[in-house]
Structures are given as structure tokens and as C-alpha cells.
mmCIF file of C-alpha atoms and ligand atoms in Angstrom:
data_model
loop_
_atom_site.group_PDB
_atom_site.id
_atom_site.type_symbol
_atom_site.label_atom_id
_atom_site.label_comp_id
_atom_site.label_asym_id
_atom_site.label_seq_id
_atom_site.Cartn_x
_atom_site.Cartn_y
_atom_site.Cartn_z
ATOM 1 C CA MET A 66 10.271 -67.064 51.102
ATOM 2 C CA TYR A 67 6.586 -66.320 50.646
ATOM 3 C CA LEU A 68 4.950 -67.760 47.643
ATOM 4 C CA PHE A 69 1.849 -66.189 46.134
ATOM 5 C CA LYS A 70 -0.279 -67.521 43.257
ATOM 6 C CA ARG A 71 -2.938 -64.979 43.475
ATOM 7 C CA SER A 72 -2.291 -61.318 42.444
ATOM 8 C CA ASN A 73 -4.679 -59.993 45.110
ATOM 9 C CA ASP A 74 -2.781 -61.833 47.843
ATOM 10 C CA LEU A 75 0.650 -60.543 46.580
ATOM 11 C CA LYS A 76 -0.930 -56.965 46.364
ATOM 12 C CA LYS A 77 -2.137 -57.059 50.038
ATOM 13 C CA HIS A 78 1.148 -58.391 51.146
ATOM 14 C CA LEU A 79 2.960 -55.728 49.304
ATOM 15 C CA GLU A 80 0.809 -52.879 50.572
ATOM 16 C CA LEU A 81 2.025 -53.785 54.167
ATOM 17 C CA VAL A 82 5.670 -53.877 52.817
ATOM 18 C CA ARG A 83 5.259 -50.407 51.276
ATOM 19 C CA LYS A 84 3.700 -49.095 54.614
ATOM 20 C CA SER A 85 6.701 -50.074 56.437
ATOM 21 C CA ASN A 86 8.662 -47.791 53.926
ATOM 22 C CA LYS A 87 10.531 -50.760 52.233
ATOM 23 C CA SER A 88 11.808 -50.575 48.788
ATOM 24 C CA VAL A 89 10.864 -53.319 46.501
ATOM 25 C CA GLY A 90 12.984 -54.704 43.671
ATOM 26 C CA PHE A 91 11.407 -56.860 41.102
ATOM 27 C CA VAL A 92 12.948 -59.687 38.920
ATOM 28 C CA PRO A 93 10.497 -61.058 36.241
ATOM 29 C CA THR A 94 11.497 -64.401 34.873
ATOM 30 C CA MET A 95 9.983 -67.418 32.911
ATOM 31 C CA GLY A 96 11.790 -69.908 35.186
ATOM 32 C CA ALA A 97 14.295 -72.553 34.539
ATOM 33 C CA LEU A 98 16.540 -70.420 36.591
ATOM 34 C CA HIS A 99 20.277 -70.235 36.189
ATOM 35 C CA SER A 100 23.004 -68.110 37.590
ATOM 36 C CA GLY A 101 22.189 -65.125 35.133
ATOM 37 C CA HIS A 102 18.803 -64.868 36.856
ATOM 38 C CA LEU A 103 20.228 -65.116 40.207
ATOM 39 C CA SER A 104 22.654 -62.248 39.379
ATOM 40 C CA LEU A 105 19.584 -60.184 38.749
ATOM 41 C CA ILE A 106 18.259 -61.196 42.308
ATOM 42 C CA GLN A 107 21.542 -60.197 43.881
ATOM 43 C CA ALA A 108 21.607 -56.743 41.944
ATOM 44 C CA ALA A 109 17.869 -56.273 43.348
ATOM 45 C CA LYS A 110 18.799 -57.421 46.888
ATOM 46 C CA LYS A 111 21.757 -54.696 46.819
ATOM 47 C CA GLU A 112 19.431 -51.847 46.255
ATOM 48 C CA ASN A 113 16.242 -52.960 47.849
ATOM 49 C CA GLU A 114 15.024 -54.248 51.123
ATOM 50 C CA VAL A 115 12.387 -56.613 49.633
ATOM 51 C CA VAL A 116 12.890 -58.792 46.428
ATOM 52 C CA VAL A 117 10.188 -60.172 44.508
ATOM 53 C CA CYS A 118 10.813 -62.695 41.678
ATOM 54 C CA SER A 119 8.014 -63.887 39.333
ATOM 55 C CA ILE A 120 7.834 -67.138 37.253
ATOM 56 C CA PHE A 121 5.452 -67.223 34.321
ATOM 57 C CA VAL A 122 5.853 -68.656 31.063
ATOM 58 C CA ASN A 123 4.097 -66.099 29.158
ATOM 59 C CA PRO A 124 1.966 -67.578 26.232
ATOM 60 C CA THR A 125 1.296 -64.191 24.583
ATOM 61 C CA GLN A 126 4.952 -63.635 23.704
ATOM 62 C CA PHE A 127 5.656 -66.836 21.937
ATOM 63 C CA ASN A 128 5.138 -66.504 18.338
ATOM 64 C CA ASP A 129 6.136 -70.148 17.761
ATOM 65 C CA PRO A 130 3.700 -72.653 19.582
ATOM 66 C CA LYS A 131 6.460 -75.316 19.485
ATOM 67 C CA ASP A 132 8.848 -72.979 21.533
ATOM 68 C CA PHE A 133 6.149 -72.406 24.065
ATOM 69 C CA GLU A 134 5.422 -76.213 24.368
ATOM 70 C CA LYS A 135 9.184 -77.030 24.816
ATOM 71 C CA TYR A 136 10.023 -74.270 27.119
ATOM 72 C CA PRO A 137 11.620 -75.875 30.097
ATOM 73 C CA ILE A 138 9.930 -75.967 33.571
ATOM 74 C CA THR A 139 11.879 -76.693 36.730
ATOM 75 C CA ILE A 140 9.718 -75.215 39.497
ATOM 76 C CA GLU A 141 11.035 -77.346 42.236
ATOM 77 C CA GLU A 142 14.667 -76.572 41.526
ATOM 78 C CA ASP A 143 13.826 -72.889 40.666
ATOM 79 C CA ILE A 144 12.087 -72.623 44.404
ATOM 80 C CA LYS A 145 15.270 -74.078 45.970
ATOM 81 C CA LYS A 146 17.464 -71.556 44.042
ATOM 82 C CA LEU A 147 15.456 -68.619 44.929
ATOM 83 C CA ASN A 148 15.388 -69.707 48.707
ATOM 84 C CA ASP A 149 19.161 -70.184 48.639
ATOM 85 C CA ALA A 150 19.478 -66.632 47.066
ATOM 86 C CA SER A 151 17.330 -65.300 50.147
ATOM 87 C CA THR A 152 14.546 -64.194 47.656
ATOM 88 C CA ASP A 153 11.604 -62.512 49.788
ATOM 89 C CA ILE A 154 8.719 -63.374 47.517
ATOM 90 C CA LEU A 155 7.992 -65.618 44.489
ATOM 91 C CA PHE A 156 4.965 -64.786 42.464
ATOM 92 C CA LEU A 157 3.895 -67.926 40.539
ATOM 93 C CA PRO A 158 0.575 -67.095 38.722
ATOM 94 C CA SER A 159 -1.432 -69.376 36.462
ATOM 95 C CA VAL A 160 -2.380 -68.186 32.828
ATOM 96 C CA GLU A 161 -6.037 -67.713 34.049
ATOM 97 C CA GLU A 162 -4.757 -65.356 36.903
ATOM 98 C CA MET A 163 -2.827 -63.339 34.387
ATOM 99 C CA TYR A 164 -5.070 -63.357 31.573
ATOM 100 C CA PRO A 165 -8.733 -63.389 33.013
ATOM 101 C CA GLU A 166 -9.953 -61.574 29.801
ATOM 102 C CA GLY A 167 -8.274 -64.269 27.485
ATOM 103 C CA LEU A 168 -5.187 -64.226 25.442
ATOM 104 C CA GLN A 169 -6.297 -62.138 22.527
ATOM 105 C CA SER A 170 -5.935 -58.163 22.959
ATOM 106 C CA GLY A 171 -7.105 -55.407 20.981
ATOM 107 C CA LEU A 172 -4.508 -52.984 22.750
ATOM 108 C CA GLN A 173 -1.298 -52.261 20.945
ATOM 109 C CA TYR A 174 1.675 -50.482 22.492
ATOM 110 C CA ASP A 175 3.488 -48.142 20.179
ATOM 111 C CA PHE A 176 7.083 -49.166 20.358
ATOM 112 C CA GLY A 177 8.078 -47.639 16.965
ATOM 113 C CA THR A 178 10.700 -49.192 14.861
ATOM 114 C CA LEU A 179 12.217 -50.900 17.949
ATOM 115 C CA GLU A 180 9.442 -53.494 17.397
ATOM 116 C CA THR A 181 10.199 -54.149 13.647
ATOM 117 C CA ILE A 182 13.959 -55.097 13.602
ATOM 118 C CA LEU A 183 15.899 -58.014 15.161
ATOM 119 C CA GLU A 184 13.760 -60.002 17.305
ATOM 120 C CA GLY A 185 10.790 -57.962 16.516
ATOM 121 C CA LYS A 186 11.249 -58.889 12.908
ATOM 122 C CA PHE A 187 11.907 -62.529 13.385
ATOM 123 C CA ARG A 188 9.321 -62.954 16.236
ATOM 124 C CA PRO A 189 6.199 -61.106 15.020
ATOM 125 C CA GLY A 190 3.946 -60.131 18.150
ATOM 126 C CA HIS A 191 6.554 -61.081 20.691
ATOM 127 C CA PHE A 192 7.219 -57.664 22.033
ATOM 128 C CA GLN A 193 3.625 -56.703 22.227
ATOM 129 C CA GLY A 194 3.294 -60.024 24.376
ATOM 130 C CA VAL A 195 6.231 -58.959 26.519
ATOM 131 C CA GLY A 196 4.715 -55.470 26.860
ATOM 132 C CA ARG A 197 1.331 -56.786 28.020
ATOM 133 C CA ILE A 198 2.749 -59.219 30.690
ATOM 134 C CA VAL A 199 5.337 -56.745 32.003
ATOM 135 C CA HIS A 200 2.644 -53.943 32.303
ATOM 136 C CA LYS A 201 0.472 -56.446 34.143
ATOM 137 C CA LEU A 202 3.297 -57.515 36.597
ATOM 138 C CA LEU A 203 4.271 -54.102 37.177
ATOM 139 C CA ASP A 204 0.643 -53.005 38.075
ATOM 140 C CA ILE A 205 0.634 -55.782 40.595
ATOM 141 C CA VAL A 206 4.131 -55.557 42.116
ATOM 142 C CA LYS A 207 4.489 -51.790 41.745
ATOM 143 C CA PRO A 208 8.224 -52.101 42.522
ATOM 144 C CA ASP A 209 10.804 -49.202 42.881
ATOM 145 C CA GLY A 210 13.329 -51.154 40.818
ATOM 146 C CA LEU A 211 12.993 -53.641 37.930
ATOM 147 C CA TYR A 212 15.964 -55.806 37.296
ATOM 148 C CA MET A 213 16.497 -57.218 33.709
ATOM 149 C CA GLY A 214 19.546 -58.647 31.651
ATOM 150 C CA GLN A 215 21.310 -57.263 28.914
ATOM 151 C CA LYS A 216 21.350 -60.663 27.290
ATOM 152 C CA ASP A 217 17.895 -59.506 26.217
ATOM 153 C CA LEU A 218 19.012 -55.941 25.166
ATOM 154 C CA GLN A 219 16.058 -55.081 22.788
ATOM 155 C CA GLN A 220 13.728 -56.224 25.523
ATOM 156 C CA CYS A 221 15.195 -53.958 27.953
ATOM 157 C CA LEU A 222 14.714 -51.143 25.499
ATOM 158 C CA ILE A 223 11.219 -52.062 24.810
ATOM 159 C CA VAL A 224 10.468 -52.125 28.742
ATOM 160 C CA ARG A 225 12.062 -48.716 28.974
ATOM 161 C CA ARG A 226 9.739 -47.462 26.357
ATOM 162 C CA LEU A 227 6.951 -49.297 28.215
ATOM 163 C CA LEU A 228 7.710 -47.232 31.117
ATOM 164 C CA GLU A 229 7.675 -43.999 29.390
ATOM 165 C CA ILE A 230 4.366 -44.982 27.686
ATOM 166 C CA THR A 231 2.655 -46.002 30.946
ATOM 167 C CA HIS A 232 4.404 -43.171 33.126
ATOM 168 C CA LEU A 233 5.078 -46.009 35.755
ATOM 169 C CA PRO A 234 7.639 -44.542 38.314
ATOM 170 C CA VAL A 235 9.966 -47.675 38.140
ATOM 171 C CA LYS A 236 13.700 -47.397 37.697
ATOM 172 C CA LEU A 237 14.923 -49.975 35.159
ATOM 173 C CA VAL A 238 18.298 -51.571 35.859
ATOM 174 C CA VAL A 239 20.103 -53.374 33.021
ATOM 175 C CA CYS A 240 22.327 -56.085 34.448
ATOM 176 C CA PRO A 241 25.297 -57.590 32.782
ATOM 177 C CA THR A 242 25.153 -60.852 30.712
ATOM 178 C CA GLU A 243 26.289 -63.918 32.801
ATOM 179 C CA ARG A 244 28.449 -66.412 30.639
ATOM 180 C CA GLU A 245 29.492 -70.051 30.993
ATOM 181 C CA SER A 246 33.241 -70.291 31.439
ATOM 182 C CA ASP A 247 33.641 -70.638 27.595
ATOM 183 C CA GLY A 248 31.783 -67.358 26.971
ATOM 184 C CA LEU A 249 28.365 -68.765 25.999
ATOM 185 C CA ALA A 250 25.619 -66.512 27.376
ATOM 186 C CA LYS A 251 23.634 -68.458 29.995
ATOM 187 C CA SER A 252 20.107 -69.251 28.711
ATOM 188 C CA SER A 253 17.367 -71.419 29.852
ATOM 189 C CA ARG A 254 17.486 -72.717 26.249
ATOM 190 C CA ASN A 255 20.937 -73.847 26.529
ATOM 191 C CA THR A 256 19.609 -76.974 28.271
ATOM 192 C CA ARG A 257 17.969 -78.085 25.163
ATOM 193 C CA LEU A 258 21.251 -78.381 23.140
ATOM 194 C CA SER A 259 22.853 -81.789 22.592
ATOM 195 C CA PRO A 260 26.443 -82.148 23.988
ATOM 196 C CA ALA A 261 28.052 -81.565 20.616
ATOM 197 C CA ALA A 262 25.917 -78.703 19.707
ATOM 198 C CA ARG A 263 26.557 -77.154 23.218
ATOM 199 C CA LYS A 264 30.278 -77.067 22.475
ATOM 200 C CA LYS A 265 29.673 -75.617 19.158
ATOM 201 C CA ALA A 266 27.428 -72.785 20.580
ATOM 202 C CA VAL A 267 30.339 -70.824 21.794
ATOM 203 C CA ALA A 268 30.979 -69.715 18.355
ATOM 204 C CA ILE A 269 28.174 -67.252 18.739
ATOM 205 C CA TYR A 270 30.166 -65.400 21.668
ATOM 206 C CA GLN A 271 33.388 -65.745 19.718
ATOM 207 C CA ALA A 272 31.904 -64.142 16.667
ATOM 208 C CA LEU A 273 30.759 -61.134 18.720
ATOM 209 C CA GLU A 274 34.138 -60.846 20.485
ATOM 210 C CA THR A 275 36.026 -60.733 17.221
ATOM 211 C CA LEU A 276 33.732 -58.056 16.085
ATOM 212 C CA ARG A 277 34.399 -56.308 19.244
ATOM 213 C CA GLN A 278 38.164 -56.402 18.905
ATOM 214 C CA ASN A 279 38.181 -55.520 15.308
ATOM 215 C CA PHE A 280 35.808 -52.547 15.800
ATOM 216 C CA GLY A 281 38.564 -50.646 17.553
ATOM 217 C CA LYS A 282 40.962 -51.338 14.888
ATOM 218 C CA GLY A 283 39.155 -49.349 12.175
ATOM 219 C CA LEU A 284 38.392 -52.429 9.939
ATOM 220 C CA HIS A 285 35.264 -52.207 7.958
ATOM 221 C CA PHE A 286 32.965 -53.483 10.706
ATOM 222 C CA LEU A 287 29.900 -53.836 8.592
ATOM 223 C CA GLU A 288 31.731 -56.288 6.327
ATOM 224 C CA GLY A 289 33.048 -58.068 9.435
ATOM 225 C CA ALA A 290 29.509 -58.794 10.276
ATOM 226 C CA HIS A 291 28.768 -60.404 7.124
ATOM 227 C CA GLU A 292 31.719 -62.380 7.317
ATOM 228 C CA ALA A 293 30.925 -63.553 10.928
ATOM 229 C CA MET A 294 27.428 -64.675 9.690
ATOM 230 C CA ASP A 295 28.912 -66.590 6.835
ATOM 231 C CA ASP A 296 31.273 -68.159 9.221
ATOM 232 C CA LEU A 297 28.465 -69.200 11.590
ATOM 233 C CA LYS A 298 26.679 -70.902 8.602
ATOM 234 C CA ALA A 299 29.804 -72.744 7.758
ATOM 235 C CA LYS A 300 29.880 -74.044 11.275
ATOM 236 C CA GLY A 301 26.353 -75.395 10.899
ATOM 237 C CA PHE A 302 24.292 -72.578 12.475
ATOM 238 C CA GLU A 303 21.287 -70.796 10.806
ATOM 239 C CA PRO A 304 21.673 -67.384 11.724
ATOM 240 C CA GLU A 305 18.542 -65.026 11.565
ATOM 241 C CA TYR A 306 20.514 -61.825 12.077
ATOM 242 C CA LEU A 307 23.892 -60.716 12.874
ATOM 243 C CA ASP A 308 23.748 -56.957 12.925
ATOM 244 C CA ILE A 309 25.712 -54.040 14.099
ATOM 245 C CA LEU A 310 23.365 -51.228 15.488
ATOM 246 C CA LEU A 311 23.571 -47.582 17.270
ATOM 247 C CA VAL A 312 21.751 -47.296 20.497
ATOM 248 C CA GLU A 313 20.271 -43.820 20.153
ATOM 249 C CA ASN A 314 17.387 -42.094 21.967
ATOM 250 C CA GLY A 315 16.457 -45.358 23.715
ATOM 251 C CA THR A 316 16.142 -47.105 20.364
ATOM 252 C CA LEU A 317 18.202 -49.213 17.921
ATOM 253 C CA ARG A 318 19.176 -48.069 14.467
ATOM 254 C CA HIS A 319 21.075 -49.778 11.669
ATOM 255 C CA ILE A 320 24.353 -47.969 10.903
ATOM 256 C CA ASP A 321 24.737 -46.293 7.515
ATOM 257 C CA GLU A 322 27.156 -43.857 8.450
ATOM 258 C CA PRO A 323 30.301 -43.732 10.791
ATOM 259 C CA PRO A 324 28.989 -44.041 14.266
ATOM 260 C CA GLY A 325 30.841 -41.130 15.928
ATOM 261 C CA ASN A 326 30.659 -41.355 19.615
ATOM 262 C CA HIS A 327 27.367 -43.301 19.886
ATOM 263 C CA THR A 328 27.037 -46.543 21.762
ATOM 264 C CA VAL A 329 27.490 -49.353 19.092
ATOM 265 C CA VAL A 330 26.320 -52.927 19.748
ATOM 266 C CA ALA A 331 26.513 -56.241 17.818
ATOM 267 C CA ALA A 332 23.415 -58.330 18.187
ATOM 268 C CA VAL A 333 22.935 -62.078 16.943
ATOM 269 C CA ALA A 334 20.045 -64.642 16.822
ATOM 270 C CA ALA A 335 20.847 -68.008 15.297
ATOM 271 C CA TRP A 336 19.461 -71.525 15.349
ATOM 272 C CA LEU A 337 21.605 -74.440 16.474
ATOM 273 C CA ASP A 338 20.357 -78.131 16.956
ATOM 274 C CA GLY A 339 16.798 -76.908 16.803
ATOM 275 C CA VAL A 340 17.206 -74.146 19.585
ATOM 276 C CA ARG A 341 17.280 -70.492 18.956
ATOM 277 C CA LEU A 342 20.036 -68.624 20.709
ATOM 278 C CA ILE A 343 20.534 -64.847 21.108
ATOM 279 C CA ASP A 344 23.436 -62.768 22.296
ATOM 280 C CA ASN A 345 24.775 -59.288 22.072
ATOM 281 C CA MET A 346 27.859 -57.189 22.924
ATOM 282 C CA VAL A 347 28.723 -53.731 23.263
ATOM 283 C CA LEU A 348 31.361 -52.708 20.725
ATOM 284 C CA GLN A 349 31.764 -48.990 21.823
ATOM 285 C CA GLY A 350 30.433 -46.828 24.555
ATOM 286 C CA SER A 351 27.956 -47.918 27.360
ATOM 287 C CA LEU A 352 24.273 -48.745 27.559
HETATM 288 N N1 ATP B 580 22.903 -64.912 30.875
HETATM 289 C C1 ATP B 580 22.149 -63.939 31.508
HETATM 290 N N2 ATP B 580 22.809 -62.887 32.272
HETATM 291 C C2 ATP B 580 21.948 -61.890 32.917
HETATM 292 N N3 ATP B 580 20.653 -62.006 32.777
HETATM 293 C C3 ATP B 580 19.999 -62.840 32.197
HETATM 294 C C4 ATP B 580 20.749 -63.991 31.418
HETATM 295 N N4 ATP B 580 19.840 -64.828 30.777
HETATM 296 C C5 ATP B 580 18.576 -64.192 30.943
HETATM 297 N N5 ATP B 580 18.623 -63.202 31.759
HETATM 298 C C6 ATP B 580 17.572 -62.340 32.338
HETATM 299 O O1 ATP B 580 16.571 -63.011 33.084
HETATM 300 C C7 ATP B 580 15.448 -62.366 32.868
HETATM 301 C C8 ATP B 580 14.571 -63.529 32.736
HETATM 302 O O2 ATP B 580 14.799 -64.198 31.422
HETATM 303 P P1 ATP B 580 14.200 -65.578 31.069
HETATM 304 O O3 ATP B 580 13.435 -66.181 31.921
HETATM 305 O O4 ATP B 580 13.757 -65.456 29.585
HETATM 306 O O5 ATP B 580 15.669 -66.346 30.812
HETATM 307 P P2 ATP B 580 16.546 -66.825 29.736
HETATM 308 O O6 ATP B 580 17.526 -67.794 30.353
HETATM 309 O O7 ATP B 580 16.909 -65.652 28.941
HETATM 310 O O8 ATP B 580 15.583 -67.765 28.905
HETATM 311 P P3 ATP B 580 15.523 -67.871 27.419
HETATM 312 O O9 ATP B 580 16.913 -68.043 26.948
HETATM 313 O O10 ATP B 580 14.763 -69.236 27.289
HETATM 314 O O11 ATP B 580 14.698 -66.697 26.803
HETATM 315 C C9 ATP B 580 15.449 -61.527 31.717
HETATM 316 O O12 ATP B 580 15.626 -60.047 32.150
HETATM 317 C C10 ATP B 580 16.680 -61.812 30.964
HETATM 318 O O13 ATP B 580 17.353 -60.818 30.130
HETATM 319 C C1 PAF B 581 10.517 -60.325 30.830
HETATM 320 C C2 PAF B 581 9.709 -61.631 30.739
HETATM 321 C C3 PAF B 581 9.698 -62.175 32.210
HETATM 322 C C4 PAF B 581 8.326 -61.352 30.359
HETATM 323 O O1 PAF B 581 7.620 -62.720 30.196
HETATM 324 C C5 PAF B 581 10.530 -62.486 29.760
HETATM 325 O O2 PAF B 581 10.475 -62.003 28.468
HETATM 326 C C6 PAF B 581 11.809 -62.820 30.125
HETATM 327 O O3 PAF B 581 12.075 -63.852 30.961
HETATM 328 O O4 PAF B 581 12.902 -62.178 29.602
HETATM 329 N N1 BAL B 582 14.303 -64.194 27.155
HETATM 330 C C1 BAL B 582 13.200 -63.372 26.492
HETATM 331 C C2 BAL B 582 11.963 -64.169 26.611
HETATM 332 C C3 BAL B 582 11.723 -65.037 25.412
HETATM 333 O O1 BAL B 582 12.677 -65.674 24.755
HETATM 334 O O2 BAL B 582 10.489 -65.322 25.017
#
């Protein structure tokens, strides 16, 4: 595996790759890699001749400085996992490399209401930071395909919008959420849970699964979401949201009428043991 820390070196290398007509798949990450990330590498490998992974803990998307400080960093293990997965290129830039202009920015992307609900509401500025770094990374890597996880569903929709805004000719592939054997969505932040909290954490998945099963039975699903939120509270979680939404025209909309044939998802964010966990599930249709 090639390792590049400088964007100019990576760009030069990728120019040669493109000259030989090889397609490039790209998997951006913040490291502390687990099998969820590796499933994205596999998906990229299936469809491309060369796969680039980036590891960069992006400061501009952290609204909470404590979350940034505590973000797990396991570079040695990550490199081994990427090598074992036959990744072709790792891009491992520094903050100075990615933000020579400094962390403040005057530029604002127009992500519409997608930025004001769920993650956008509880992590102000987060999606502007995601947009800024993904835009920079895409300008450097210029991939044919971009592989991202459904676990961060709203992020996928934000990036889809970013591709429209920037007219970058990149195919976004949304890959399914990898789960632990009990159903908990794999996440780098899971490593910060105590053993007792880790056992409890599965309740998030169970809440979504119950909503999915009841959705088809015609029960009043919005009430079901309130009950599920209360149930999580009773179990010691501090939920920020547990919402049922329509996926429509590339955005998410709260449901105020019967959803018809639209794709419907349930999305949740909850604190447990000082760790913020997110997950989502499709209740009807497909993404
Ligand atoms: N369980 C998973 N299954 C599939 N893809 C995943 C999973 N977890 C993360 N990803 C995807 O991997 C990419 C990199 O995510 P990131 O590095 O933030 O990992 P993470 O485990 O979600 O970390 P954190 O939970 O701390 O946000 C994103 O596209 C994300 O959606
Ligand atoms: C897409 C991303 C790598 C941008 O920093 C990050 O938000 C992530 O890991 O999901
Ligand atoms: N997985 C999305 C990146 C973040 O939590 O900041």
C-alpha cells in the first residue's frame, strides 16, 4: 500500500493511475477502523481498479471540542487493517495540509433544511465542516466512485447535495450498516463505552427494529417513536432525537400525513455513558 501525507504527491500519483485508464474508488474515514469501514473498502474494490482510503480527523466538523479531543486514534492498527484488505493507497494528511488557509471559513454551502434537522440541529456547523473537508478531499482524489456508510444517512444525503452543488462527476455509493452480532451498529465511538454500557447499547438497535416491525402492522408509528424514546430514557440513555422521516427529493422531511409509497426511515441519536451513538433503519422502501 502506498502512503501519502502530501496532497500534491497523491495527486501526481493519481494522474498516472488515470492515464492508465484505471478507475478510482474512494473511502474517506476518520480512522479507528472497524469492519464497517472495511466493508466500504470491499465495495470500492469490487467496482474499481484502485482504492484510496483517507484517514483524517477533521477538526471543522466537531461542534464539541471534547468529542474532538477524545476521538480514538489507532493509526498503526488502521494501516495493518488496510494492508490486509489490499487497499492500494492511504492518504494521511495533517491539519495544516488540509487547511493551509486556517480553520475559519467564510464559505457556506446551501444544504437547505437537511442541515437544520437531526444531526444538523444537535451538531450546529457539523455538516458545513463535513462539506468543506469532503469537497477538498474530492478535489484531490477526483474519484469515480465515493463509498460511504448508511449509518451516517444524513451525511450521505448532504454529500449527495454537495455533489450537485459542485457538479463533481462522482458516483456516490451508500453501503449498508455493518452491525455487531447483537445488532449494535459498528462505530469507532463504541470503543469508549464501558462493558456495562456496551451491553445496554443494543437497545438503540432494538428500538429501531421494533419500529420497523410495527410500521408494517399499521400501528400509529409516530406514537411508537415517542414510546421508544421514553423507553430509551428509562434504560438510562439520554436521547436527542428518535424521529421517523420521509426521504424525498434527496432530503429528509418530518411526516405529517400518511407516507404513501415514499421511503421512510427512523433515525436516532442518544447519549450513553458519555458517548453519543447514532443509528437509523429503513422502515419502508429503499434508499
Ligand atoms: N457500521 C458501519 N457500517 C458501514 N459503514 C460505516 C459504519 N460505521 C461507519 N461507517 C462509514 O465509514 C465512513 C467513515 O466513518 P467514520 O470514520 O466517522 O466512522 P464511525 O465508526 O462512524 O465513527 P464515529 O462513530 O466515531 O462517527 C463513513 O462513510 C461512515 O458512514
Ligand atoms: C466523511 C468524513 C470522513 C468527513 O470527515 C467523516 O464525516 C466520516 O468519517 O464519516
Ligand atoms: N461519522 C460521522 C463523523 C462524525 O461523527 O463527526
